[in-house]
PDB file of C-alpha atoms in Angstrom:
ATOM      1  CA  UNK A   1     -70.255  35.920 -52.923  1.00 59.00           C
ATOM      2  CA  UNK A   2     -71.121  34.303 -49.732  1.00 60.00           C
ATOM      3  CA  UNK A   3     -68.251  34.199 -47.221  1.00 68.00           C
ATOM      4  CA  UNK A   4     -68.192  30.275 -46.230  1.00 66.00           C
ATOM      5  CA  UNK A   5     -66.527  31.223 -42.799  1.00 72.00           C
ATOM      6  CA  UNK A   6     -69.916  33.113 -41.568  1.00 71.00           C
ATOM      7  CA  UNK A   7     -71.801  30.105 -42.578  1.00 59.00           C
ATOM      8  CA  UNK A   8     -69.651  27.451 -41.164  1.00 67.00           C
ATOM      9  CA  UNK A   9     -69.870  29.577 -37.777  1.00 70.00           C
ATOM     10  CA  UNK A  10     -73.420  29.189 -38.235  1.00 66.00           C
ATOM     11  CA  UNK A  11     -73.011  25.406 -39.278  1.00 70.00           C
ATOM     12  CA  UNK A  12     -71.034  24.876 -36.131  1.00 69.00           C
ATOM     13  CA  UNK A  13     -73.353  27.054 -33.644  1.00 64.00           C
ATOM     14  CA  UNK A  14     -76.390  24.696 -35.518  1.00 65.00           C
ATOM     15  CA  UNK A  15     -75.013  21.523 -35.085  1.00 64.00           C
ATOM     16  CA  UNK A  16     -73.989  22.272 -31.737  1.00 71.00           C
ATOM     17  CA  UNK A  17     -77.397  22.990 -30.390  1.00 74.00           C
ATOM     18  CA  UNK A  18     -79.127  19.933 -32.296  1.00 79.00           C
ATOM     19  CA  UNK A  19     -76.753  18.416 -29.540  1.00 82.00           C
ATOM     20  CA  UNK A  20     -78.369  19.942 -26.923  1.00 84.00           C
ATOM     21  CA  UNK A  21     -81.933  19.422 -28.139  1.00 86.00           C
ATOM     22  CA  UNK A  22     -82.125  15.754 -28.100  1.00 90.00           C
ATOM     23  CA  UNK A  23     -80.441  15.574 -24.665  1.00 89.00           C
ATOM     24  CA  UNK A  24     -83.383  18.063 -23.821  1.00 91.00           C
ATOM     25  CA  UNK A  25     -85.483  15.357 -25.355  1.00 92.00           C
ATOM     26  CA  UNK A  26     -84.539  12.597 -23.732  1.00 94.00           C
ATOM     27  CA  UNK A  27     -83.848  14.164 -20.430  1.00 94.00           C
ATOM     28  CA  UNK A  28     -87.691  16.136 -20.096  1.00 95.00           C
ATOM     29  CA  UNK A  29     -89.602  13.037 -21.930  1.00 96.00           C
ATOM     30  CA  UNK A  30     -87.946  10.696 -19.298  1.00 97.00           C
ATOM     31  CA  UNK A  31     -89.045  13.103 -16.697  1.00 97.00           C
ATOM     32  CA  UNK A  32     -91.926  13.507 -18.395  1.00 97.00           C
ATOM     33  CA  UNK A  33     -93.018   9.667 -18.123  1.00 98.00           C
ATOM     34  CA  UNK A  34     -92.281   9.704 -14.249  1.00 98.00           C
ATOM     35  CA  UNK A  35     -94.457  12.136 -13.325  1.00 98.00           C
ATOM     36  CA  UNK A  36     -96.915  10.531 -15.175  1.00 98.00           C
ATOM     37  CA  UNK A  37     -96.231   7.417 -13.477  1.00 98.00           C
ATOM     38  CA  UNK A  38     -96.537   8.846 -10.224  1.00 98.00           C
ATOM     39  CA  UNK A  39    -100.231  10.574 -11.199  1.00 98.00           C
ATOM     40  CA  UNK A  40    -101.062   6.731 -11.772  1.00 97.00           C
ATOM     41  CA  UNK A  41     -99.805   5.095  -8.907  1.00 98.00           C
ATOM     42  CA  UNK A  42    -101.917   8.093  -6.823  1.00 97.00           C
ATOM     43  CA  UNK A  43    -104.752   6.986  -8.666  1.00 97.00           C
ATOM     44  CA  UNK A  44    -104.153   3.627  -8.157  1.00 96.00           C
ATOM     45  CA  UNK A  45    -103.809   4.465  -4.133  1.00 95.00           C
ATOM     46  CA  UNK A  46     -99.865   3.876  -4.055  1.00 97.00           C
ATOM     47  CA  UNK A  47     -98.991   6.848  -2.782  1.00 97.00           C
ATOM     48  CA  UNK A  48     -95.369   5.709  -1.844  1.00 97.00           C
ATOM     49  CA  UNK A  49     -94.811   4.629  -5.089  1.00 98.00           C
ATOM     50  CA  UNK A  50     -95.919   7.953  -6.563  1.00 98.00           C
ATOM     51  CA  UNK A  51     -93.666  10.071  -3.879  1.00 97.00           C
ATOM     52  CA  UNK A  52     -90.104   8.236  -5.592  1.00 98.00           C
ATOM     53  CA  UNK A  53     -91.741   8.837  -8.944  1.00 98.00           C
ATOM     54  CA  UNK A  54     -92.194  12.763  -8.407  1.00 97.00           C
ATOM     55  CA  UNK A  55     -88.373  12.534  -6.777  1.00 97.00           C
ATOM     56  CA  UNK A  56     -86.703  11.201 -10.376  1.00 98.00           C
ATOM     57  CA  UNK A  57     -89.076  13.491 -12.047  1.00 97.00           C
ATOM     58  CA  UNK A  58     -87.971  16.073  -9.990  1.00 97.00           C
ATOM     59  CA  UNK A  59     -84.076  14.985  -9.822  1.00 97.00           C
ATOM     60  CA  UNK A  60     -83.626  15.084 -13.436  1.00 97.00           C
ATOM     61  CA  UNK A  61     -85.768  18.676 -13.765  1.00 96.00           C
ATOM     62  CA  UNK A  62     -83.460  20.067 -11.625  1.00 96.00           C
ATOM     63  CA  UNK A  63     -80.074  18.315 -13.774  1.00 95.00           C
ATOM     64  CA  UNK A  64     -81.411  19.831 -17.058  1.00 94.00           C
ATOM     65  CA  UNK A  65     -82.025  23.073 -14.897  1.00 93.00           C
ATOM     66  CA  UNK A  66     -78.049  22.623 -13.808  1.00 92.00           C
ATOM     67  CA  UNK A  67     -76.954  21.821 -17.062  1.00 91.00           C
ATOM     68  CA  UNK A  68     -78.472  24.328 -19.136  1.00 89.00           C
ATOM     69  CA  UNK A  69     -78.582  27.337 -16.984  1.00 87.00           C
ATOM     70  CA  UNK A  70     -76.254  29.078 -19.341  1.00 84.00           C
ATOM     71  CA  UNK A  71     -78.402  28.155 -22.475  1.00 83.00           C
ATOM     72  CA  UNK A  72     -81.930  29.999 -21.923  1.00 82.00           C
ATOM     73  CA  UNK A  73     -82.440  28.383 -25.411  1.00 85.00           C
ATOM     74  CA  UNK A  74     -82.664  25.179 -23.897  1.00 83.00           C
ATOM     75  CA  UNK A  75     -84.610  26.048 -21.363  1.00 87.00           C
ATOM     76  CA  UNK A  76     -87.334  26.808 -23.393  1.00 88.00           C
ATOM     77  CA  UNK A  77     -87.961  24.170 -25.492  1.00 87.00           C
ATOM     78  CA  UNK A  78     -91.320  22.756 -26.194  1.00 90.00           C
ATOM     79  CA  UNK A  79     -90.535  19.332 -24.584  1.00 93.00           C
ATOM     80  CA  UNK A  80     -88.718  20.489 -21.655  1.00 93.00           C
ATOM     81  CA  UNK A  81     -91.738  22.651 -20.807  1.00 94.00           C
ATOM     82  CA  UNK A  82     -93.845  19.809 -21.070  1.00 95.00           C
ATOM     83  CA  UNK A  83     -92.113  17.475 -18.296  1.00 96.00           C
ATOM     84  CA  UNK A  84     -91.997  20.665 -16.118  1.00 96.00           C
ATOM     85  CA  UNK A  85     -96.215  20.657 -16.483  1.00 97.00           C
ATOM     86  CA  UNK A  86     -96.570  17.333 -16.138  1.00 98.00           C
ATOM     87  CA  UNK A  87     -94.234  17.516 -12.996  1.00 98.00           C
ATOM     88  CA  UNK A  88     -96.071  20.256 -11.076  1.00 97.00           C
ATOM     89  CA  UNK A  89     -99.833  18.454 -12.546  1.00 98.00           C
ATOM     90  CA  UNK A  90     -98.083  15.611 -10.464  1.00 98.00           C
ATOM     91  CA  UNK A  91     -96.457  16.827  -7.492  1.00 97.00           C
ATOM     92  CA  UNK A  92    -100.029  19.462  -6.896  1.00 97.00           C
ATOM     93  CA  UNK A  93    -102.232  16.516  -7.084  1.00 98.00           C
ATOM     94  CA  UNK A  94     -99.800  14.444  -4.907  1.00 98.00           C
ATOM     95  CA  UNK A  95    -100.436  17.446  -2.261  1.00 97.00           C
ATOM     96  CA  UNK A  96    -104.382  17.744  -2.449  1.00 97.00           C
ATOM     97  CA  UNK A  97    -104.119  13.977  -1.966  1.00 96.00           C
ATOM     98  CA  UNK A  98    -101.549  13.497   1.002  1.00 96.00           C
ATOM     99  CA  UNK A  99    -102.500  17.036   2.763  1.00 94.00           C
ATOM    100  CA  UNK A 100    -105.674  18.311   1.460  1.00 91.00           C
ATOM    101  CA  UNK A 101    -103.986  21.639   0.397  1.00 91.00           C
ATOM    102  CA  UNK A 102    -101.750  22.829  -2.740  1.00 92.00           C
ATOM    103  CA  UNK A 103     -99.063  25.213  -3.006  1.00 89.00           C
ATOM    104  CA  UNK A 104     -97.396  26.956  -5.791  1.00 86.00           C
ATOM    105  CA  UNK A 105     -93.705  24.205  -5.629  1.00 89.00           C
ATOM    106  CA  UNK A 106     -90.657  25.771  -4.467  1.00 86.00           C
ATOM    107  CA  UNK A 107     -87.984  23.750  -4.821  1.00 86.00           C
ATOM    108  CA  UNK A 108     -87.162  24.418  -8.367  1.00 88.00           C
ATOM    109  CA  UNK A 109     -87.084  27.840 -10.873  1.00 89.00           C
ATOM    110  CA  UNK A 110     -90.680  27.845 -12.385  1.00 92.00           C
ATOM    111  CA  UNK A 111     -91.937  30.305 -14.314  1.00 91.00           C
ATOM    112  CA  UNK A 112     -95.451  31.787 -13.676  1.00 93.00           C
ATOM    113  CA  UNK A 113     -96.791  30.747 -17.007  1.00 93.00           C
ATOM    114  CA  UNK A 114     -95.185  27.036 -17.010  1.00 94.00           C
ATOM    115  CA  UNK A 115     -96.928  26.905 -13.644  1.00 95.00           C
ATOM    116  CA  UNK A 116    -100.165  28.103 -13.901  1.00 96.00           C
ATOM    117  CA  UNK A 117    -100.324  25.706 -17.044  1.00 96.00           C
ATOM    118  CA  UNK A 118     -99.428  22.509 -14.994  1.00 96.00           C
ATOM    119  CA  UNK A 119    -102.135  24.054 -11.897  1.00 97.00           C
ATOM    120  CA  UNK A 120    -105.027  24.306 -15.543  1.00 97.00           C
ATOM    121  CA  UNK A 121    -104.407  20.521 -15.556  1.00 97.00           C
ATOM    122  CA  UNK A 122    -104.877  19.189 -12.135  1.00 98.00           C
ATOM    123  CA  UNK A 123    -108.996  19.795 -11.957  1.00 97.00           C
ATOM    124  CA  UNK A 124    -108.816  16.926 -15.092  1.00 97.00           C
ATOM    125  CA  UNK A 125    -106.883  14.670 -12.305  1.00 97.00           C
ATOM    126  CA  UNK A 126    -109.788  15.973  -9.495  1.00 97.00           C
ATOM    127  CA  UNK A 127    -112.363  14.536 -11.848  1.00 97.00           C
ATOM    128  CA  UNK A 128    -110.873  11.309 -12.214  1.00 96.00           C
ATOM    129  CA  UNK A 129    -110.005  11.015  -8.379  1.00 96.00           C
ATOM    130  CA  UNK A 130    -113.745  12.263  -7.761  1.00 96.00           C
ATOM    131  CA  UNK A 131    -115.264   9.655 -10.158  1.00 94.00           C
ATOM    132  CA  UNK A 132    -113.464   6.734  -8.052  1.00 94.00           C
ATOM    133  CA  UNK A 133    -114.180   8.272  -5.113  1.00 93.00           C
ATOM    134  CA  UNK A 134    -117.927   8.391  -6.247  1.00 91.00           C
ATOM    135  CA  UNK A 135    -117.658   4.822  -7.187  1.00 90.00           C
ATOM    136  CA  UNK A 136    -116.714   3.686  -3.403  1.00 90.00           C
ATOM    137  CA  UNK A 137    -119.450   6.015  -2.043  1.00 86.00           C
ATOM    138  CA  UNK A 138    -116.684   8.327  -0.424  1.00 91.00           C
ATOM    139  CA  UNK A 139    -118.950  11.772  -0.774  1.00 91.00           C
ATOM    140  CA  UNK A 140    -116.632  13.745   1.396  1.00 93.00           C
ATOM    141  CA  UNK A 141    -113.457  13.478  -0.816  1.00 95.00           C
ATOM    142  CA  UNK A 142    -116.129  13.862  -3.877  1.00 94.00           C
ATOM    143  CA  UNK A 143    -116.949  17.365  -2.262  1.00 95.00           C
ATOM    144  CA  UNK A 144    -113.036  18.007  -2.016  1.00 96.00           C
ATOM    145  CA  UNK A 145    -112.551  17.364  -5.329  1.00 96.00           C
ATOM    146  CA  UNK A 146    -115.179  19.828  -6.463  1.00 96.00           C
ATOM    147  CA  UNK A 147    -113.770  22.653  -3.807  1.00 96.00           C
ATOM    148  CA  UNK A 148    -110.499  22.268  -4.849  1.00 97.00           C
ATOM    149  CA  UNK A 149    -111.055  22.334  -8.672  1.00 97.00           C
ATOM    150  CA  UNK A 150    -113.413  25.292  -8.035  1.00 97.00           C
ATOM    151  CA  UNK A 151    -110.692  27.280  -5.956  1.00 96.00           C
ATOM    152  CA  UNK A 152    -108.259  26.510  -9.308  1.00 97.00           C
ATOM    153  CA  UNK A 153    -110.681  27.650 -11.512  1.00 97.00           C
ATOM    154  CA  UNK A 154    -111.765  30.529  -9.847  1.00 96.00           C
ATOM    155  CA  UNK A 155    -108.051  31.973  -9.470  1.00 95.00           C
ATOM    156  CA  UNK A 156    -107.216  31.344 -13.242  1.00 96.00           C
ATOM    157  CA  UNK A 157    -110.339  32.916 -14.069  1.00 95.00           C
ATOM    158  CA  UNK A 158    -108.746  36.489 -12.725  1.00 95.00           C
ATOM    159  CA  UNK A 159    -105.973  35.845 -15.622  1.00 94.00           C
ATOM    160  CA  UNK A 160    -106.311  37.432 -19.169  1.00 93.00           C
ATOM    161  CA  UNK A 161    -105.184  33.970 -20.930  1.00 93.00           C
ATOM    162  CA  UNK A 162    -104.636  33.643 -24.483  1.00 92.00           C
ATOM    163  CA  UNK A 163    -103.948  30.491 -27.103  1.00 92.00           C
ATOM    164  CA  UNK A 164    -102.202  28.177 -24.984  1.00 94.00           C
ATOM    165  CA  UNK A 165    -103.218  28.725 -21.299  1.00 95.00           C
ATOM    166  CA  UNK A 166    -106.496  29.782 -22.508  1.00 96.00           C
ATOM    167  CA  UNK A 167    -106.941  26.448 -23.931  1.00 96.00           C
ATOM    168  CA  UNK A 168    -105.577  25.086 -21.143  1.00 96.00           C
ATOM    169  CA  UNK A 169    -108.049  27.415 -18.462  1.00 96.00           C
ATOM    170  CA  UNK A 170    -110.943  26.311 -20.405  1.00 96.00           C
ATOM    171  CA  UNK A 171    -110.568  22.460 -20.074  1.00 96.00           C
ATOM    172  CA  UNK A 172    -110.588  23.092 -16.433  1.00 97.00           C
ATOM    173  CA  UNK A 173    -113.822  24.859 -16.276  1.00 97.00           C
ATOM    174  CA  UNK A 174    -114.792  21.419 -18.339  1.00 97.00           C
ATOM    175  CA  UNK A 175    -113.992  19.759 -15.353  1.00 97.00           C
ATOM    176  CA  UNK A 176    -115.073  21.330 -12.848  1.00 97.00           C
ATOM    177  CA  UNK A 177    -118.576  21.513 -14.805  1.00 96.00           C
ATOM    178  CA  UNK A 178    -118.595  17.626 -14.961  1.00 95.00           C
ATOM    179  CA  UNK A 179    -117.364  17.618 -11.158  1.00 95.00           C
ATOM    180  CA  UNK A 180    -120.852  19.932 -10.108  1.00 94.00           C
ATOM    181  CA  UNK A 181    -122.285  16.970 -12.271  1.00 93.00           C
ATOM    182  CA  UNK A 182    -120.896  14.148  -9.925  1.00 93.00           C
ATOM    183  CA  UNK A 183    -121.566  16.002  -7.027  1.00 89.00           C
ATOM    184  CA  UNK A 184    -124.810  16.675  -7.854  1.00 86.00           C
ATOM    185  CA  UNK A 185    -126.178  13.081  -9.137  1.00 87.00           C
ATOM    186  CA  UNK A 186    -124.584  12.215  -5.742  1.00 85.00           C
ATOM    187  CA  UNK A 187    -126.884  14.318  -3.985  1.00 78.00           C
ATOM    188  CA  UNK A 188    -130.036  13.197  -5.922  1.00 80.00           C
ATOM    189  CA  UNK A 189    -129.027   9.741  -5.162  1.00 73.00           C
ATOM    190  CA  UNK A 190    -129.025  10.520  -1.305  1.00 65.00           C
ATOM    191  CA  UNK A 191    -131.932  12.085  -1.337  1.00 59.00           C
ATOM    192  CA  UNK A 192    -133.768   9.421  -3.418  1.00 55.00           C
ATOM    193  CA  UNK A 193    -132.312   7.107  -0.172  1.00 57.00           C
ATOM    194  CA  UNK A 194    -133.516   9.036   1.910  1.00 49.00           C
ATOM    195  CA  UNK A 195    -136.881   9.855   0.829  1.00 51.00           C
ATOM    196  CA  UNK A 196    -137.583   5.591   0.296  1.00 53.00           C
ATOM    197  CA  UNK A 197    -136.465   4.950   3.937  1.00 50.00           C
ATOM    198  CA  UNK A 198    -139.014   7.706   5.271  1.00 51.00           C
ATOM    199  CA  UNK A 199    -141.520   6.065   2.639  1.00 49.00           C
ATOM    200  CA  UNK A 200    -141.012   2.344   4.237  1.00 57.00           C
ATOM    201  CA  UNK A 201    -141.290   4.201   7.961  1.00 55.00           C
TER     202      UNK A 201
END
């Protein structure tokens, strides 16, 4: 026969955890939807309202970091991992934006991997920053864009990814690909300026 005290150590150790999860849940999806927030608002050219957005991202990161940092179960759940990307997609984009540079974030644990997943997503972000950019005639932060998302890709492109940062890697060759496209319509726009001027001279 079974013995019922094993199990209902098992039971207890179960139930205790399914605790923990949905705290993880709610805790990482609510950080989760402010980093998202933030990517908007620097999109939208509110880049004060995107700076206290990455903060309560980045203050309640750093709680479940506190909380947890007994329980490297918790730590890696799928949804907690997600907030962290979406964080550091964020807070990388909010740096190329404010300071033309981006640096690997410091002021919290982060794994390589969790990392270099949130850095596959930010030449997506480029792309849409370059298309706007394109659309007010701005070619200069258009050429950024592509620089930047080139300099991601051609780092990641040293790494041996497989399944999910491979996946992730090759969506941000997809963007940078589109990116060469913007930058290079842009360029056989100018010259198609150019070459009517000269015509009417």
């Amino acid at each position: 026969m079974l013995k019922k005290t094993e199990f209902k150590k098992m039971r207890v150790a179960f139930n205790s955890y399914a605790t923990i999860r949905r705290d993880i849940i709610k805790y990482a999806g609510d950080a989760q939807h402010h980093a998202k927030r933030a990517i908007f608002e620097i999109h939208a050219g509110n880049l004060s309202a995107a700076k206290k957005k990455l903060d309560e991202s980045e203050k309640i990161l750093k709680m479940i970091q506190k909380k947890y940092k007994k329980n490297e179960r918790a730590l890696h759940e799928g949804v907690y991992k997600e907030g962290l990307e979406e964080y550091i997609e964020a807070a990388l984009l909010y740096q190329f934006v404010t300071s033309g540079k981006m640096e690997k974030l410091k002021n919290m644990p982060i794994s390589d991997s969790v990392f270099l997943a949130g850095l596959s997503d930010v030449p997506g972000e480029l792309l849409r920053y370059a298309i706007k950019a394109a659309t007010n005639g701005d070619e200069k932060m258009v050429e950024k864009c592509v620089a930047a998302g080139k300099e991601i890709v051609g780092e990641l492109i040293e790494f041996h990814f497989t399944k999910y940062l491979r996946n992730k890697f090759d969506q941000a060759k997809s963007a940078v690909r589109k990116l060469e496209t913007i930058s290079y319509e842009l360029s056989l726009k100018k010259y198609a300026s150019l070459s009517r001027v000269q015509l009417s001279t």
